[in-house]
mmCIF file of C-alpha atoms in Angstrom:
data_model
loop_
_atom_site.group_PDB
_atom_site.id
_atom_site.type_symbol
_atom_site.label_atom_id
_atom_site.label_comp_id
_atom_site.label_asym_id
_atom_site.label_seq_id
_atom_site.Cartn_x
_atom_site.Cartn_y
_atom_site.Cartn_z
ATOM 1 C CA UNK A 1 -3.516 -116.702 52.261
ATOM 2 C CA UNK A 2 -6.703 -115.440 51.423
ATOM 3 C CA UNK A 3 -6.159 -112.509 53.964
ATOM 4 C CA UNK A 4 -2.939 -111.670 52.121
ATOM 5 C CA UNK A 5 -4.628 -111.844 48.733
ATOM 6 C CA UNK A 6 -7.446 -109.526 50.130
ATOM 7 C CA UNK A 7 -4.865 -107.061 51.585
ATOM 8 C CA UNK A 8 -2.871 -106.936 48.309
ATOM 9 C CA UNK A 9 -5.867 -106.453 46.321
ATOM 10 C CA UNK A 10 -6.819 -103.568 48.365
ATOM 11 C CA UNK A 11 -3.579 -102.019 47.906
ATOM 12 C CA UNK A 12 -3.497 -102.473 44.355
ATOM 13 C CA UNK A 13 -6.949 -100.912 44.086
ATOM 14 C CA UNK A 14 -5.544 -97.909 46.223
ATOM 15 C CA UNK A 15 -2.587 -97.509 43.827
ATOM 16 C CA UNK A 16 -5.093 -97.646 40.809
ATOM 17 C CA UNK A 17 -7.268 -95.244 42.370
ATOM 18 C CA UNK A 18 -4.317 -92.815 43.252
ATOM 19 C CA UNK A 19 -2.967 -93.206 39.711
ATOM 20 C CA UNK A 20 -6.427 -92.457 38.015
ATOM 21 C CA UNK A 21 -6.648 -89.267 40.368
ATOM 22 C CA UNK A 22 -3.193 -88.071 39.363
ATOM 23 C CA UNK A 23 -3.965 -88.734 35.654
ATOM 24 C CA UNK A 24 -7.219 -86.810 36.010
ATOM 25 C CA UNK A 25 -5.712 -83.780 37.393
ATOM 26 C CA UNK A 26 -3.162 -83.549 34.871
ATOM 27 C CA UNK A 27 -5.648 -83.661 32.129
ATOM 28 C CA UNK A 28 -6.947 -80.050 33.607
ATOM 29 C CA UNK A 29 -3.789 -78.539 34.044
ATOM 30 C CA UNK A 30 -3.356 -75.423 31.937
ATOM 31 C CA UNK A 31 -0.926 -72.816 31.001
ATOM 32 C CA UNK A 32 -1.497 -69.236 29.503
ATOM 33 C CA UNK A 33 0.932 -66.977 27.848
ATOM 34 C CA UNK A 34 0.519 -63.890 25.698
ATOM 35 C CA UNK A 35 2.384 -61.457 23.400
ATOM 36 C CA UNK A 36 1.520 -57.762 23.404
ATOM 37 C CA UNK A 37 2.530 -55.653 20.444
ATOM 38 C CA UNK A 38 2.846 -51.963 21.292
ATOM 39 C CA UNK A 39 2.544 -49.535 18.164
ATOM 40 C CA UNK A 40 3.701 -45.930 18.451
ATOM 41 C CA UNK A 41 3.028 -43.256 15.962
ATOM 42 C CA UNK A 42 6.320 -41.411 14.996
ATOM 43 C CA UNK A 43 6.162 -37.576 14.165
ATOM 44 C CA UNK A 44 7.857 -35.205 11.967
ATOM 45 C CA UNK A 45 8.161 -31.379 12.920
ATOM 46 C CA UNK A 46 9.806 -28.616 11.248
ATOM 47 C CA UNK A 47 10.306 -24.987 11.814
ATOM 48 C CA UNK A 48 10.643 -22.146 9.119
ATOM 49 C CA UNK A 49 11.995 -18.798 10.156
ATOM 50 C CA UNK A 50 14.342 -15.963 9.134
ATOM 51 C CA UNK A 51 16.804 -13.295 10.517
ATOM 52 C CA UNK A 52 14.912 -10.204 11.612
ATOM 53 C CA UNK A 53 15.726 -7.328 9.223
ATOM 54 C CA UNK A 54 15.114 -3.545 9.139
ATOM 55 C CA UNK A 55 13.086 -1.942 6.337
ATOM 56 C CA UNK A 56 16.381 -1.234 4.707
ATOM 57 C CA UNK A 57 17.304 -4.788 4.739
ATOM 58 C CA UNK A 58 20.070 -4.524 7.365
ATOM 59 C CA UNK A 59 20.100 -7.165 10.095
ATOM 60 C CA UNK A 60 18.592 -6.200 13.515
ATOM 61 C CA UNK A 61 21.402 -6.988 15.842
ATOM 62 C CA UNK A 62 20.826 -9.548 18.375
ATOM 63 C CA UNK A 63 17.278 -10.218 17.624
ATOM 64 C CA UNK A 64 15.587 -13.619 17.440
ATOM 65 C CA UNK A 65 14.695 -15.045 14.282
ATOM 66 C CA UNK A 66 11.105 -14.290 13.083
ATOM 67 C CA UNK A 67 8.520 -15.334 10.725
ATOM 68 C CA UNK A 68 8.257 -12.301 8.396
ATOM 69 C CA UNK A 69 9.735 -9.024 7.604
ATOM 70 C CA UNK A 70 8.853 -5.970 5.770
ATOM 71 C CA UNK A 71 11.051 -4.040 3.441
ATOM 72 C CA UNK A 72 11.253 -0.641 1.738
ATOM 73 C CA UNK A 73 12.118 -1.747 -2.022
ATOM 74 C CA UNK A 74 14.490 0.071 -3.975
ATOM 75 C CA UNK A 75 16.719 -0.683 -7.097
ATOM 76 C CA UNK A 76 20.289 -1.693 -6.306
ATOM 77 C CA UNK A 77 19.715 -2.314 -2.589
ATOM 78 C CA UNK A 78 20.396 -5.632 -1.045
ATOM 79 C CA UNK A 79 17.995 -6.899 1.555
ATOM 80 C CA UNK A 80 18.769 -9.621 4.206
ATOM 81 C CA UNK A 81 16.295 -12.553 3.624
ATOM 82 C CA UNK A 82 17.358 -15.989 4.588
ATOM 83 C CA UNK A 83 14.243 -18.354 5.035
ATOM 84 C CA UNK A 84 15.596 -21.428 6.818
ATOM 85 C CA UNK A 85 14.076 -24.856 7.653
ATOM 86 C CA UNK A 86 14.891 -26.733 10.821
ATOM 87 C CA UNK A 87 13.953 -30.212 11.383
ATOM 88 C CA UNK A 88 12.997 -30.555 15.068
ATOM 89 C CA UNK A 89 14.573 -33.086 17.446
ATOM 90 C CA UNK A 90 12.644 -36.261 17.769
ATOM 91 C CA UNK A 91 11.556 -36.171 14.143
ATOM 92 C CA UNK A 92 11.500 -39.444 11.957
ATOM 93 C CA UNK A 93 13.547 -39.692 8.952
ATOM 94 C CA UNK A 94 11.883 -37.369 6.486
ATOM 95 C CA UNK A 95 12.031 -35.698 3.132
ATOM 96 C CA UNK A 96 12.009 -31.885 2.937
ATOM 97 C CA UNK A 97 11.121 -29.320 0.333
ATOM 98 C CA UNK A 98 10.694 -25.612 0.071
ATOM 99 C CA UNK A 99 8.241 -23.625 -2.134
ATOM 100 C CA UNK A 100 9.256 -20.164 -2.893
ATOM 101 C CA UNK A 101 6.400 -17.988 -4.444
ATOM 102 C CA UNK A 102 6.600 -14.429 -5.927
ATOM 103 C CA UNK A 103 3.398 -12.559 -6.530
ATOM 104 C CA UNK A 104 3.252 -9.629 -9.342
ATOM 105 C CA UNK A 105 4.871 -12.522 -11.504
ATOM 106 C CA UNK A 106 4.182 -11.125 -14.930
ATOM 107 C CA UNK A 107 5.626 -7.499 -14.106
ATOM 108 C CA UNK A 108 8.731 -9.302 -12.375
ATOM 109 C CA UNK A 109 9.439 -11.654 -15.329
ATOM 110 C CA UNK A 110 9.243 -8.553 -17.743
ATOM 111 C CA UNK A 111 11.507 -6.067 -15.562
ATOM 112 C CA UNK A 112 14.051 -8.295 -14.081
ATOM 113 C CA UNK A 113 15.869 -9.535 -17.104
ATOM 114 C CA UNK A 114 17.871 -6.471 -18.688
ATOM 115 C CA UNK A 115 16.513 -5.678 -22.111
ATOM 116 C CA UNK A 116 20.298 -5.108 -23.068
ATOM 117 C CA UNK A 117 21.166 -8.667 -22.059
ATOM 118 C CA UNK A 118 18.560 -10.330 -24.314
ATOM 119 C CA UNK A 119 19.479 -8.943 -27.448
ATOM 120 C CA UNK A 120 21.409 -11.987 -28.690
ATOM 121 C CA UNK A 121 18.946 -14.548 -27.643
ATOM 122 C CA UNK A 122 16.018 -16.482 -29.480
ATOM 123 C CA UNK A 123 12.454 -15.808 -28.424
ATOM 124 C CA UNK A 124 12.504 -19.534 -26.990
ATOM 125 C CA UNK A 125 15.452 -18.751 -24.776
ATOM 126 C CA UNK A 126 14.213 -15.208 -23.659
ATOM 127 C CA UNK A 127 10.880 -17.076 -22.774
ATOM 128 C CA UNK A 128 12.941 -19.441 -20.484
ATOM 129 C CA UNK A 129 15.020 -16.539 -18.933
ATOM 130 C CA UNK A 130 11.827 -14.717 -18.168
ATOM 131 C CA UNK A 131 10.349 -17.762 -16.345
ATOM 132 C CA UNK A 132 13.253 -18.191 -14.074
ATOM 133 C CA UNK A 133 13.905 -14.393 -13.715
ATOM 134 C CA UNK A 134 12.346 -13.855 -10.205
ATOM 135 C CA UNK A 135 14.610 -16.644 -8.553
ATOM 136 C CA UNK A 136 17.698 -15.878 -10.553
ATOM 137 C CA UNK A 137 17.729 -12.161 -10.715
ATOM 138 C CA UNK A 138 15.830 -11.121 -7.460
ATOM 139 C CA UNK A 139 17.527 -13.479 -5.058
ATOM 140 C CA UNK A 140 21.353 -14.142 -4.575
ATOM 141 C CA UNK A 141 20.255 -17.771 -5.552
ATOM 142 C CA UNK A 142 22.485 -20.247 -3.407
ATOM 143 C CA UNK A 143 20.499 -23.424 -3.905
ATOM 144 C CA UNK A 144 23.311 -25.142 -5.820
ATOM 145 C CA UNK A 145 25.952 -24.513 -3.227
ATOM 146 C CA UNK A 146 23.518 -25.107 -0.353
ATOM 147 C CA UNK A 147 22.439 -28.618 -1.871
ATOM 148 C CA UNK A 148 18.962 -27.982 -2.709
ATOM 149 C CA UNK A 149 17.752 -29.141 -6.269
ATOM 150 C CA UNK A 150 17.044 -28.225 -8.863
ATOM 151 C CA UNK A 151 19.650 -25.822 -9.990
ATOM 152 C CA UNK A 152 17.977 -23.368 -11.993
ATOM 153 C CA UNK A 153 20.342 -21.953 -14.801
ATOM 154 C CA UNK A 154 19.875 -19.563 -17.712
ATOM 155 C CA UNK A 155 19.613 -22.722 -20.260
ATOM 156 C CA UNK A 156 18.791 -26.156 -20.464
ATOM 157 C CA UNK A 157 15.673 -25.718 -18.042
ATOM 158 C CA UNK A 158 12.862 -26.639 -20.488
ATOM 159 C CA UNK A 159 12.054 -30.047 -18.851
ATOM 160 C CA UNK A 160 12.215 -28.692 -15.248
ATOM 161 C CA UNK A 161 10.230 -25.510 -16.023
ATOM 162 C CA UNK A 162 7.528 -27.833 -17.795
ATOM 163 C CA UNK A 163 7.327 -30.072 -14.602
ATOM 164 C CA UNK A 164 4.726 -28.747 -11.793
ATOM 165 C CA UNK A 165 6.886 -30.574 -9.288
ATOM 166 C CA UNK A 166 9.473 -27.967 -9.699
ATOM 167 C CA UNK A 167 7.737 -24.732 -11.392
ATOM 168 C CA UNK A 168 4.301 -23.478 -11.293
ATOM 169 C CA UNK A 169 3.000 -20.215 -12.993
ATOM 170 C CA UNK A 170 -0.376 -19.222 -11.983
ATOM 171 C CA UNK A 171 -1.426 -16.561 -14.481
ATOM 172 C CA UNK A 172 -4.892 -16.338 -12.695
ATOM 173 C CA UNK A 173 -3.288 -15.317 -9.323
ATOM 174 C CA UNK A 174 -0.304 -13.701 -10.913
ATOM 175 C CA UNK A 175 2.081 -15.816 -9.056
ATOM 176 C CA UNK A 176 5.189 -17.822 -9.946
ATOM 177 C CA UNK A 177 6.287 -20.789 -7.525
ATOM 178 C CA UNK A 178 9.964 -22.615 -7.639
ATOM 179 C CA UNK A 179 10.034 -25.878 -5.683
ATOM 180 C CA UNK A 180 13.321 -26.831 -4.116
ATOM 181 C CA UNK A 181 14.010 -30.455 -2.717
ATOM 182 C CA UNK A 182 16.563 -31.316 -0.227
ATOM 183 C CA UNK A 183 18.463 -34.163 -1.966
ATOM 184 C CA UNK A 184 18.798 -36.540 1.085
ATOM 185 C CA UNK A 185 16.409 -37.685 3.906
ATOM 186 C CA UNK A 186 17.031 -35.801 7.135
ATOM 187 C CA UNK A 187 16.931 -37.689 10.350
ATOM 188 C CA UNK A 188 16.706 -35.502 13.617
ATOM 189 C CA UNK A 189 16.769 -38.126 16.245
ATOM 190 C CA UNK A 190 18.614 -36.344 19.244
ATOM 191 C CA UNK A 191 18.782 -32.828 18.176
ATOM 192 C CA UNK A 192 17.441 -30.029 15.768
ATOM 193 C CA UNK A 193 18.882 -30.204 12.344
ATOM 194 C CA UNK A 194 19.179 -26.801 10.603
ATOM 195 C CA UNK A 195 19.173 -26.926 6.578
ATOM 196 C CA UNK A 196 21.002 -24.256 4.705
ATOM 197 C CA UNK A 197 18.936 -21.566 3.040
ATOM 198 C CA UNK A 198 17.938 -21.615 -0.631
ATOM 199 C CA UNK A 199 19.032 -17.926 -0.685
ATOM 200 C CA UNK A 200 20.159 -15.372 2.064
ATOM 201 C CA UNK A 201 19.464 -11.887 0.288
ATOM 202 C CA UNK A 202 17.186 -10.212 -2.314
ATOM 203 C CA UNK A 203 17.897 -7.282 -4.268
ATOM 204 C CA UNK A 204 16.165 -5.519 -7.205
ATOM 205 C CA UNK A 205 18.680 -5.011 -10.356
ATOM 206 C CA UNK A 206 19.816 -1.293 -10.893
ATOM 207 C CA UNK A 207 18.184 -1.120 -14.177
ATOM 208 C CA UNK A 208 14.848 -1.436 -12.738
ATOM 209 C CA UNK A 209 12.975 2.025 -13.095
ATOM 210 C CA UNK A 210 10.661 3.862 -10.823
ATOM 211 C CA UNK A 211 7.914 3.140 -13.253
ATOM 212 C CA UNK A 212 8.461 -0.679 -13.347
ATOM 213 C CA UNK A 213 8.916 -0.473 -9.366
ATOM 214 C CA UNK A 214 5.388 1.169 -9.081
ATOM 215 C CA UNK A 215 3.864 -2.048 -10.754
ATOM 216 C CA UNK A 216 4.899 -4.159 -7.834
ATOM 217 C CA UNK A 217 1.844 -3.418 -5.737
ATOM 218 C CA UNK A 218 2.034 -5.062 -2.323
ATOM 219 C CA UNK A 219 5.037 -7.233 -3.614
ATOM 220 C CA UNK A 220 5.572 -10.424 -1.425
ATOM 221 C CA UNK A 221 7.876 -13.356 -1.400
ATOM 222 C CA UNK A 222 6.272 -16.300 0.409
ATOM 223 C CA UNK A 223 8.057 -19.374 1.371
ATOM 224 C CA UNK A 224 6.561 -22.501 2.641
ATOM 225 C CA UNK A 225 8.507 -25.566 4.077
ATOM 226 C CA UNK A 226 7.091 -29.005 3.887
ATOM 227 C CA UNK A 227 8.361 -32.355 5.335
ATOM 228 C CA UNK A 228 6.994 -35.953 4.831
ATOM 229 C CA UNK A 229 8.110 -39.000 6.742
ATOM 230 C CA UNK A 230 10.348 -41.274 4.603
ATOM 231 C CA UNK A 231 8.716 -44.497 5.852
ATOM 232 C CA UNK A 232 8.310 -47.285 3.596
ATOM 233 C CA UNK A 233 8.287 -45.036 0.462
ATOM 234 C CA UNK A 234 10.606 -46.093 -2.536
ATOM 235 C CA UNK A 235 12.084 -42.661 -2.812
ATOM 236 C CA UNK A 236 11.426 -39.022 -2.702
ATOM 237 C CA UNK A 237 9.203 -38.797 -5.802
ATOM 238 C CA UNK A 238 7.171 -41.732 -4.296
ATOM 239 C CA UNK A 239 6.849 -39.882 -0.994
ATOM 240 C CA UNK A 240 6.047 -36.434 -2.385
ATOM 241 C CA UNK A 241 3.131 -38.124 -4.645
ATOM 242 C CA UNK A 242 1.430 -38.990 -1.511
ATOM 243 C CA UNK A 243 1.704 -35.709 0.321
#
């Protein structure tokens, strides 16, 4: 009996020992997992170009689009000029705008409106007409049809012309700039997106005289295209305020 009790006691002890060993091993078991967040940086890429034109304004047939053209300016002559923005494939959703700047602004604002056409207007109306004369009378302004905003018209432009987000007259440098905004965001995920031109031609009115033309020393039209990722901005105005 004593022998059986002793053997049973040893078995019980062994079980306890094994049990204690298992519990001890479980106490040190570990498990590791992790989450890796990968952040990529998006991009916005645009291109600005225009059709290549000869000095007389006619198109150069079969030519690639270019960054600039030179013209021999004459009253009553129409010249091809179609600055066009392309949002490149792979670009994030973005807002796009174009800035069109004319130098020799003071001379342009005086010569482009025909004096005969101003006879029946008030001084305030004439002042507005002169401010919009370069974009309205020098170009075949197509922004309204193309979708760009704002739409410059003869009247009702006081608020727009007073807003530097749309119109800037720099008297010190004798330049005037008109700023146009594409009304929707542009997404070019898989392919290039070509936006319509604000204008496609320029021409000096026939009433411009040789003396007035001589005042346009080294006359230039400069177009700048800008784009900003829409991101988390509330709207276009919010986005451009951070440009």
